[in-house]
Coordinates of C-alpha atoms in Angstrom, one line a residue:
Chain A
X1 CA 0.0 0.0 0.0
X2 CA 2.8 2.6 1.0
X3 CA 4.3 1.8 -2.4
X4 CA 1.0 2.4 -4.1
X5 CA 1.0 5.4 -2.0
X6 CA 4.8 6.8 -2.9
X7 CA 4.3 6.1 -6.7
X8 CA 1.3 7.8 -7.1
X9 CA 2.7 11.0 -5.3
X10 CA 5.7 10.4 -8.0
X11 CA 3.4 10.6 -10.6
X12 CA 1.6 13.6 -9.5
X13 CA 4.2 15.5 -8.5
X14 CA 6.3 14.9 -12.3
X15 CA 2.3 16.0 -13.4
X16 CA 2.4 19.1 -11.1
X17 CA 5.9 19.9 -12.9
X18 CA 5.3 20.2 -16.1
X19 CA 1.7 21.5 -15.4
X20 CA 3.0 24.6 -13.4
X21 CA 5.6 25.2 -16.7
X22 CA 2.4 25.2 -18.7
X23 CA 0.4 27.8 -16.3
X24 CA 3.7 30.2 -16.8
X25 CA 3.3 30.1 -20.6
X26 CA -0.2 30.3 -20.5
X27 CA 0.6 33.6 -18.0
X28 CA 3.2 35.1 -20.3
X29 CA 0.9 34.9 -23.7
X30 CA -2.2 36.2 -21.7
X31 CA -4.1 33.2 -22.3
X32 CA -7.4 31.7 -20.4
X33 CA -7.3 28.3 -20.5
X34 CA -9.9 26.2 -18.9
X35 CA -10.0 22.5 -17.9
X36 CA -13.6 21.3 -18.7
X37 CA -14.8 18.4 -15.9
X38 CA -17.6 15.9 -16.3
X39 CA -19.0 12.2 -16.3
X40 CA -19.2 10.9 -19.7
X41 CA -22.7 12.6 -21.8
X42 CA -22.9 16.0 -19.7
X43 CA -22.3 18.0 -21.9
X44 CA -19.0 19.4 -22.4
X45 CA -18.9 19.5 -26.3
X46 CA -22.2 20.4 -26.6
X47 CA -21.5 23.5 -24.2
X48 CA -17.8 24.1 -26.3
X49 CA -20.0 24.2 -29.9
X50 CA -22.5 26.7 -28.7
X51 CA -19.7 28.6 -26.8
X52 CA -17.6 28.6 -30.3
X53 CA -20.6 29.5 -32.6
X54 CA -22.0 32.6 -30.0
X55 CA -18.6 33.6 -29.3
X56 CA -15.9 33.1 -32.3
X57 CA -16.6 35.9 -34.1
X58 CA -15.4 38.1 -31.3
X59 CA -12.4 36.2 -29.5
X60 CA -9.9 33.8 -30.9
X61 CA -10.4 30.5 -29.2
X62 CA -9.4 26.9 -29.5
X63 CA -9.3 23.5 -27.9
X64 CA -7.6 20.3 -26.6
X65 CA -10.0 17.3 -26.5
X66 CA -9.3 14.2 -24.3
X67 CA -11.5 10.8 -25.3
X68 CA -9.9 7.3 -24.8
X69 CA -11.2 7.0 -28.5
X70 CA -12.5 8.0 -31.6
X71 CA -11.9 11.9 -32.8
X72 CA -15.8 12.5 -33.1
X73 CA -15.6 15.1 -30.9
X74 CA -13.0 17.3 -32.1
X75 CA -15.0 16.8 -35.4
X76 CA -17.6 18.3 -33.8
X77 CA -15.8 21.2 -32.3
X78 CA -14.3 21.6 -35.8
X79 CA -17.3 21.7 -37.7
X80 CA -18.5 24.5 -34.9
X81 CA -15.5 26.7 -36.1
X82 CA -13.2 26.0 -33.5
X83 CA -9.4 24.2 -34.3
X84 CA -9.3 21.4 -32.1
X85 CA -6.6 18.9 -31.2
X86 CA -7.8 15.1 -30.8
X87 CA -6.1 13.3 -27.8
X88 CA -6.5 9.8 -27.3
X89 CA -5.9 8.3 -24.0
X90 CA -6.5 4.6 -25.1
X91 CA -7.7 2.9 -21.4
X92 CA -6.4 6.4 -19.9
X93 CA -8.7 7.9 -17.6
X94 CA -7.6 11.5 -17.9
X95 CA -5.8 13.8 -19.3
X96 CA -2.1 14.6 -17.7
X97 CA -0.1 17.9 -18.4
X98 CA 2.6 16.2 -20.4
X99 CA -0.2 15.1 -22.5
X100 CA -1.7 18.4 -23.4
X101 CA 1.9 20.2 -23.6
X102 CA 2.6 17.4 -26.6
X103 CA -1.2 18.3 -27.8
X104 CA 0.1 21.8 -28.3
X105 CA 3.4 21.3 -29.5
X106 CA 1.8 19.3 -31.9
X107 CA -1.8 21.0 -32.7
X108 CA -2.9 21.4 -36.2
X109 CA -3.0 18.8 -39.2
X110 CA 0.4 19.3 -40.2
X111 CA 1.9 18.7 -36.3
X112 CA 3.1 22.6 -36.2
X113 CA 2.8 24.1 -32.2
X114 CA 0.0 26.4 -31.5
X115 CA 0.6 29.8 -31.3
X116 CA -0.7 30.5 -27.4
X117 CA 0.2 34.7 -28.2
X118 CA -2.6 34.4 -30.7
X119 CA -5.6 33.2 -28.8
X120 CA -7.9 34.7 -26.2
X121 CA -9.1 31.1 -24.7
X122 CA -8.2 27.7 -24.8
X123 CA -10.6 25.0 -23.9
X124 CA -8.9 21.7 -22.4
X125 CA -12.3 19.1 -22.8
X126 CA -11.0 16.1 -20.0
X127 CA -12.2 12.7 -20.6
X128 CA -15.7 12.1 -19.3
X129 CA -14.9 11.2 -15.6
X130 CA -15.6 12.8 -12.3
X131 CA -12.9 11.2 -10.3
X132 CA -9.8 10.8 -12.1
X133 CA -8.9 14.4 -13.9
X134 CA -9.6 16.0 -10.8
X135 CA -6.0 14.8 -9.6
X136 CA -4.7 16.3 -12.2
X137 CA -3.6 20.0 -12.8
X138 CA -3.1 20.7 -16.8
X139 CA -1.9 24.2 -15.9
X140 CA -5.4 25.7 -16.0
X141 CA -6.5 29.5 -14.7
X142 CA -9.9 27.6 -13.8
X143 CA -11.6 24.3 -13.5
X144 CA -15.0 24.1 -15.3
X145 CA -17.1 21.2 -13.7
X146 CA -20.2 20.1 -16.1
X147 CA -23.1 18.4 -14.5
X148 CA -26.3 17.5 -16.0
X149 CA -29.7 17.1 -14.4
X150 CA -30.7 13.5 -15.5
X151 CA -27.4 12.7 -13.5
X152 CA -29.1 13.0 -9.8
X153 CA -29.0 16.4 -8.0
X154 CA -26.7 14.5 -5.3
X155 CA -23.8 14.2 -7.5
X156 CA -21.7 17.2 -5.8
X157 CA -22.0 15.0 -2.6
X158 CA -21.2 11.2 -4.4
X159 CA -18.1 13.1 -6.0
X160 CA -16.5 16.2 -4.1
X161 CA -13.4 15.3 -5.4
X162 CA -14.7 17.2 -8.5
X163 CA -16.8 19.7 -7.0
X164 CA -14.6 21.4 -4.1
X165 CA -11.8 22.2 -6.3
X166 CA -14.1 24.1 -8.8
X167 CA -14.1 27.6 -10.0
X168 CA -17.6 27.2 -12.4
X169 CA -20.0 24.7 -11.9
X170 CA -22.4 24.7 -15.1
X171 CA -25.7 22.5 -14.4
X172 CA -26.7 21.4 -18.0
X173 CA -29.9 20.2 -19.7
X174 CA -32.1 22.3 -17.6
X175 CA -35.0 21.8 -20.3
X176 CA -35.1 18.0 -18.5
X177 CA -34.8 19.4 -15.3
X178 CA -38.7 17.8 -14.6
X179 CA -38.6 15.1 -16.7
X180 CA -35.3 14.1 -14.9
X181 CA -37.1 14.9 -11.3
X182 CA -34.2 17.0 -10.5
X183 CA -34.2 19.4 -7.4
X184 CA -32.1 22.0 -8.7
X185 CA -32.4 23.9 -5.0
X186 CA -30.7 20.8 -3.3
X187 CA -28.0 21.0 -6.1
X188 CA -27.6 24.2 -5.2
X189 CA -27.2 23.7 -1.7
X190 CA -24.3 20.8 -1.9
X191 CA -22.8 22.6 -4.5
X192 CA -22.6 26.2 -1.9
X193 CA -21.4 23.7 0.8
X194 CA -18.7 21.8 -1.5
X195 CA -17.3 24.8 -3.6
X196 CA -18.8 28.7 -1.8
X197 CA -16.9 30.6 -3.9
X198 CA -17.4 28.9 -7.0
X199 CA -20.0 30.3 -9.9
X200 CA -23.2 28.4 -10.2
X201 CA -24.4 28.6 -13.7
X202 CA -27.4 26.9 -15.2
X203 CA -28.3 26.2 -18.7
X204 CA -29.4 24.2 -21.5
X205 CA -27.6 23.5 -24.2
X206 CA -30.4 22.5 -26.5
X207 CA -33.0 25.5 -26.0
X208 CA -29.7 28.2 -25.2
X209 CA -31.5 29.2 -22.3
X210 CA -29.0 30.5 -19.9
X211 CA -25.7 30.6 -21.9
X212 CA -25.6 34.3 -21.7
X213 CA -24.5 34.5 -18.3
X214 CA -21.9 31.5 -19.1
X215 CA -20.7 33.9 -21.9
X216 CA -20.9 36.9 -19.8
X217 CA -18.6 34.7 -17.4
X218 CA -16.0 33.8 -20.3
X219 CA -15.6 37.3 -21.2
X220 CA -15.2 38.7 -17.7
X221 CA -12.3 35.9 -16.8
X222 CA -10.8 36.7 -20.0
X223 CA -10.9 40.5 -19.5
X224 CA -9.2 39.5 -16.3
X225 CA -6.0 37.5 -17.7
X226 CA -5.6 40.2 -20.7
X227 CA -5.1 43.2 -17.8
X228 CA -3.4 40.8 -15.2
Chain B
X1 CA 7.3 5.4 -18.5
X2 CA 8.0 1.0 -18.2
X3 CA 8.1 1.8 -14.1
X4 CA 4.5 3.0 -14.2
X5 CA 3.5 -0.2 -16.5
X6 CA 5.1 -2.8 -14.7
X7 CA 3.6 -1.0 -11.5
X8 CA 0.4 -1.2 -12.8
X9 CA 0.7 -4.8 -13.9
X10 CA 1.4 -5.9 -10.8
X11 CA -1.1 -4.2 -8.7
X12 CA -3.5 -5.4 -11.4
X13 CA -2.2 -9.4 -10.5
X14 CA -2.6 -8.5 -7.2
X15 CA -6.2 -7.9 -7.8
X16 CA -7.1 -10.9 -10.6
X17 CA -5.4 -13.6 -7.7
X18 CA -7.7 -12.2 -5.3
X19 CA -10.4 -11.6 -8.0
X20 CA -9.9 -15.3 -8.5
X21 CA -10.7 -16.7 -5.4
X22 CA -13.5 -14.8 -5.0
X23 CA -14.9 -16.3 -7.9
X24 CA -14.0 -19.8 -6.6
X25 CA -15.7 -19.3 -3.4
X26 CA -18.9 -17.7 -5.3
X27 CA -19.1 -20.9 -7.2
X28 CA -18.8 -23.0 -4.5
X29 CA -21.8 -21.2 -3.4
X30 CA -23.6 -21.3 -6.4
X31 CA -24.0 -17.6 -6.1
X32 CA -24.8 -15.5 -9.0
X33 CA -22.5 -12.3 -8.9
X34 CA -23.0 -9.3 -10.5
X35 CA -20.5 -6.3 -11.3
X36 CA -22.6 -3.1 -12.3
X37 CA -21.0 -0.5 -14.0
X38 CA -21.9 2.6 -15.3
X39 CA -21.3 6.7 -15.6
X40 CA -22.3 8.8 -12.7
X41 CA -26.3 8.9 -12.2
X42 CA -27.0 6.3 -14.8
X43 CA -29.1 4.3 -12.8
X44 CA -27.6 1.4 -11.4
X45 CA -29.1 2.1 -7.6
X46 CA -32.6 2.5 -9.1
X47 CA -32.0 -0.5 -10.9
X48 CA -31.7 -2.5 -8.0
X49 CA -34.2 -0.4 -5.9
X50 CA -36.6 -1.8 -8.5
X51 CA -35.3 -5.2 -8.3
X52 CA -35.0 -5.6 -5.0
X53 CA -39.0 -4.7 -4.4
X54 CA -39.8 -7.1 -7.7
X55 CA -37.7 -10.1 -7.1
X56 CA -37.1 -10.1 -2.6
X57 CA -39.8 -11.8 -2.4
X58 CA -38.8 -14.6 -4.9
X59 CA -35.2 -14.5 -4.8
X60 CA -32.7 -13.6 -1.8
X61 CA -30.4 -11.0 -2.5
X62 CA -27.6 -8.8 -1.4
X63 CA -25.5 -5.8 -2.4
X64 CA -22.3 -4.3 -1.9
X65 CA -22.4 -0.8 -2.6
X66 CA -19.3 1.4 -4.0
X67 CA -19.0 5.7 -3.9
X68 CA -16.6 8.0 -2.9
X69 CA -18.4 9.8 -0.6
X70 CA -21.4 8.9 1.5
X71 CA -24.2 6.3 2.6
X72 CA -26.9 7.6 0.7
X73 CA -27.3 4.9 -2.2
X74 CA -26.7 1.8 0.5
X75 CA -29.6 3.5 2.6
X76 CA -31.5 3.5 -0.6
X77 CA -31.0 0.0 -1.2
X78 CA -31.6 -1.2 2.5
X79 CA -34.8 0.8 2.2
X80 CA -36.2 -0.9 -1.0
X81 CA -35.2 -4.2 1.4
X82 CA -31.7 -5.3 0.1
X83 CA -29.1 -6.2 2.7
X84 CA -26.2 -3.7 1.2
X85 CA -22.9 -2.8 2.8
X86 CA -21.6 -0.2 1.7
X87 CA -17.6 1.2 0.8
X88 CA -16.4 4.4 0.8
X89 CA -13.3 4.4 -1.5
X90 CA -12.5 8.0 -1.0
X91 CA -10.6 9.3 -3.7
X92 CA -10.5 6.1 -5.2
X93 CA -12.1 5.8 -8.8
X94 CA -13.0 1.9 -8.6
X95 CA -13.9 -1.2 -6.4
X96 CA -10.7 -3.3 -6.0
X97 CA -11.3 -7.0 -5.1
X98 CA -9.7 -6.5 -1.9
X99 CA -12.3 -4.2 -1.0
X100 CA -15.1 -6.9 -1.9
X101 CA -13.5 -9.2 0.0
X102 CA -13.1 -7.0 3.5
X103 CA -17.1 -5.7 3.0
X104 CA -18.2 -9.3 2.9
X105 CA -15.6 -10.6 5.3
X106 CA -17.5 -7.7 7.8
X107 CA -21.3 -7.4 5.8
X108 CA -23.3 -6.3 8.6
X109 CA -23.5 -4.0 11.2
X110 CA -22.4 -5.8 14.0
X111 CA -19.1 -6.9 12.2
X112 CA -20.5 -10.4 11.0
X113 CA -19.5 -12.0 7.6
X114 CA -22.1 -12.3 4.6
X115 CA -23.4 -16.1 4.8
X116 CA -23.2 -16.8 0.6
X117 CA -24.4 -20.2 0.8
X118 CA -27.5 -18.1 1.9
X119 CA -28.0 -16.2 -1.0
X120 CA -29.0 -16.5 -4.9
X121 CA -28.0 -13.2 -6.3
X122 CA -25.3 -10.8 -5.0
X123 CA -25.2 -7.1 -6.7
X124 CA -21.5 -5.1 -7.0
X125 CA -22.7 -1.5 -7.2
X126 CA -18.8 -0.8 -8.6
X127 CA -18.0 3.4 -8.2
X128 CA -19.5 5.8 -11.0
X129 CA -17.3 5.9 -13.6
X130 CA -16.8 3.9 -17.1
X131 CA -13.0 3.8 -17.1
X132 CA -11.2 2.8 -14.6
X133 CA -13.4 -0.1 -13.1
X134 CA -13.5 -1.9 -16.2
X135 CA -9.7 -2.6 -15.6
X136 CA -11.0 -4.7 -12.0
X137 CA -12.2 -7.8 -12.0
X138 CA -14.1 -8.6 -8.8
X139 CA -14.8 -12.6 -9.4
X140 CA -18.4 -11.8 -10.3
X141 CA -19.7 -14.1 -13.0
X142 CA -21.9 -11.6 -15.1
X143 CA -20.5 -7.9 -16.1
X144 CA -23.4 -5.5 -16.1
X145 CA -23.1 -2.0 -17.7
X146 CA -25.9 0.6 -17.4
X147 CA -26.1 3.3 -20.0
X148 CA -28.8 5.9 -19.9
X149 CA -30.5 7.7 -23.2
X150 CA -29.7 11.4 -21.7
X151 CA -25.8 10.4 -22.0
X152 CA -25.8 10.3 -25.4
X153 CA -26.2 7.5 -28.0
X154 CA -22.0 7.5 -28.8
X155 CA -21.1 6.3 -25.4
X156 CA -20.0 2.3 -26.6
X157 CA -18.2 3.9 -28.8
X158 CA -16.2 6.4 -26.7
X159 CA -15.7 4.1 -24.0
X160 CA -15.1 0.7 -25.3
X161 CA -12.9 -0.3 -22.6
X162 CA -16.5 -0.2 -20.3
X163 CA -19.2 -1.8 -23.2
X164 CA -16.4 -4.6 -25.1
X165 CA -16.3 -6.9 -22.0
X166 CA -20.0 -6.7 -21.0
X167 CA -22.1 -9.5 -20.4
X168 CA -25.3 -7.5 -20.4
X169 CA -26.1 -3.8 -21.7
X170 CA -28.8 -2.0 -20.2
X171 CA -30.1 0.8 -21.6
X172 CA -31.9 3.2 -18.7
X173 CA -34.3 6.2 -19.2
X174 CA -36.1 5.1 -22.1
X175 CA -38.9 7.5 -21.0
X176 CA -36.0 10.2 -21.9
X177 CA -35.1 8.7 -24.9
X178 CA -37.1 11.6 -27.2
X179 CA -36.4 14.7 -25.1
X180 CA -32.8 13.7 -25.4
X181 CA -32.5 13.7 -28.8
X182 CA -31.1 9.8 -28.3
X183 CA -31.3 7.3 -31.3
X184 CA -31.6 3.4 -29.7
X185 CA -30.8 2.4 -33.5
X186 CA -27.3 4.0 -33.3
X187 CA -26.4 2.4 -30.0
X188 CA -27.9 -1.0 -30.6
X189 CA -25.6 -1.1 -33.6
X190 CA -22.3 0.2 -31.9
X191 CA -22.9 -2.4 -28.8
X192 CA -23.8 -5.0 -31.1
X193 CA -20.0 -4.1 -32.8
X194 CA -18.5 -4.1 -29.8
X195 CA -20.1 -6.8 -27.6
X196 CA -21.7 -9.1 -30.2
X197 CA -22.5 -11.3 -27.3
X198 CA -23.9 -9.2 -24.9
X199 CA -27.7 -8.8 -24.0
X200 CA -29.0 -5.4 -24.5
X201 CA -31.9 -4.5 -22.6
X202 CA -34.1 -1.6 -22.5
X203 CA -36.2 -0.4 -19.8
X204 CA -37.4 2.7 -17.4
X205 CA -36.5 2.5 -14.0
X206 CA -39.3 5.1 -13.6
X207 CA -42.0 4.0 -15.3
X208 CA -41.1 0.0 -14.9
X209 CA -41.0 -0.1 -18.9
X210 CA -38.8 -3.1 -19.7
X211 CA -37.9 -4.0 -16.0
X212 CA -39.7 -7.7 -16.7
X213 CA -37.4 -8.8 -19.2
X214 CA -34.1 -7.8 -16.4
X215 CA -36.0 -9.7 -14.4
X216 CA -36.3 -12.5 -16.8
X217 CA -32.3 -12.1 -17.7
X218 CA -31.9 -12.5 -13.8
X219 CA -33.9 -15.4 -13.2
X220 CA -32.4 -17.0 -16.2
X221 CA -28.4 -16.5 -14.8
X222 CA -29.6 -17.4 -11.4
X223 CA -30.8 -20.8 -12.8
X224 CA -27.7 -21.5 -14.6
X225 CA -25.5 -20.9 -11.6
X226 CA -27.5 -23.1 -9.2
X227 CA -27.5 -26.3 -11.6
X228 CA -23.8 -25.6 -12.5

């Protein structure tokens, strides 16, 4: 057990290494990057599309996608405008920071580095698990966690190892918020106990209702990193 | 890069030799075991809230019960009448055989070991997540994976590490399966590509649509195991 123990603090700590090198060049080019958090079908592309379609006309964004396979995603993010980088973990269960640096070393088609001066946000989509990425730094400014009502309102209590560290909470799919027999004031509560300072937002991808505010809150942290 | 392989290899022996006599000692009882996996909020405690008040009365039953955090699903499942024990695994992101084997070793309040040779079907509620725990074999007999129509209809094919070794796909919130957009063509193929073998069943856990046919699947295993 104490071996177990030793080896994964090895592991974290070479993470924690090359993650805080990334959050210095992410510093130095001005750059919000977010690390996106959920269980698998909350919602994260979805949100990313309808974030790239409302808001790529006015800021530069792109994105690093984790899956263990297929690239259907970053197809999808592509087809919503936004240059994506595929990363396939295999049986991984989350993204690490020497994954993401290589990501970006390596970004487009023909494997040239992404240009971090030239962006306003970069989106780092984690592969679907709440227990796993949380370990893991990727050199973030903020940690996005994605729920979804048909999940169970309880979920900030089953898995605080997502919640507590969060800076935004979106709640997703509020259009099945009755049909899911979701309490979205008890979500509320664990998530106020869990995470205080963290931003609640609530939304539904399908119908759009409520992405303003997530917008408003892209725009205000970005704002932010351009005057820091 | 090999270090962390080799480590992992051998914690993952550790667990099949353990994994192994568990199985050997489920046989001897002629216990039907079940490993449920799924995503977070899919449905596996309301599946066997429902089949604990459709089958107790036929069949005796117990659970073991995995989360990070909290009680609350193994009070569900004592409340619905199923003996469950429950393991916190803290910031652990699956059930390890060794854990199976200390929550039956000390099943009950009062310390006491689970009598298997008392039992026809025993439920592994494994922890919320479709990567890691399909790595851990716990000696059941049957793999179960839960999906639900709100996570999307790509899921198999995103997580094939979870839906390639199942023995049985179920298919939860069928009463969803229009407000989420979900097509039960789609996955019915990708399982079917993946798991030619396994048994895909469809049901509501909140209306009871399709719960006979579990049922059914259930009763079926159960009879197999006892005449083996």
């Amino acid at each position: 057990m104490a071996k177990r123990i030793r080896l994964e603090r090895k592991v974290l700590s070479e993470n924690d290494r090359i993650a805080a090198r990334l959050a210095q060049r992410f510093a130095e080019a001005r750059l919000l990057v977010l690390n996106l958090l959920s269980s698998p079908g909350a919602g994260k592309t979805s949100l990313l599309e309808q974030t790239a379609r409302r808001l790529g006309g006015d800021l530069r964004l792109a994105a690093v996608e984790g899956d263990l396979a297929t690239d259907r995603d970053a197809r999808r993010l592509r087809a919503a405008g936004l240059p994506t980088r595929q990363i396939n973990t295999g049986r991984g269960c989350h993204l690490s920071a020497r994954q993401v640096r290589e990501a970006l070393q390596h970004f487009d088609g023909d494997g040239r580095p992404l240009d971090l001066h030239s962006l306003d946000i970069l989106f780092i989509e984690n592969v679907g698990n709440l227990v796993c990425p949380s370990q893991f730094h990727l050199g973030e400014r903020r940690r996005v966690v994605v729920a979804s009502t048909p999940e169970g309102d309880d979920k900030p209590l089953k898995y605080p190892v997502a919640f507590e560290p969060a800076d935004c909470v979106v709640l997703n799919k509020m259009d099945l918020v009755e049909a899911a027999g979701f309490s979205a004031e008890a979500f509320r509560r664990y998530v106020r106990g869990l995470a205080p300072r963290a931003v609640l937002l609530e939304l539904s991808c399908r119908t759009g209702e409520g992405l303003d505010a997530w917008l408003d809150w892209l725009r205000a942290e970005r704002e932010v990193v351009r005057r820091a």
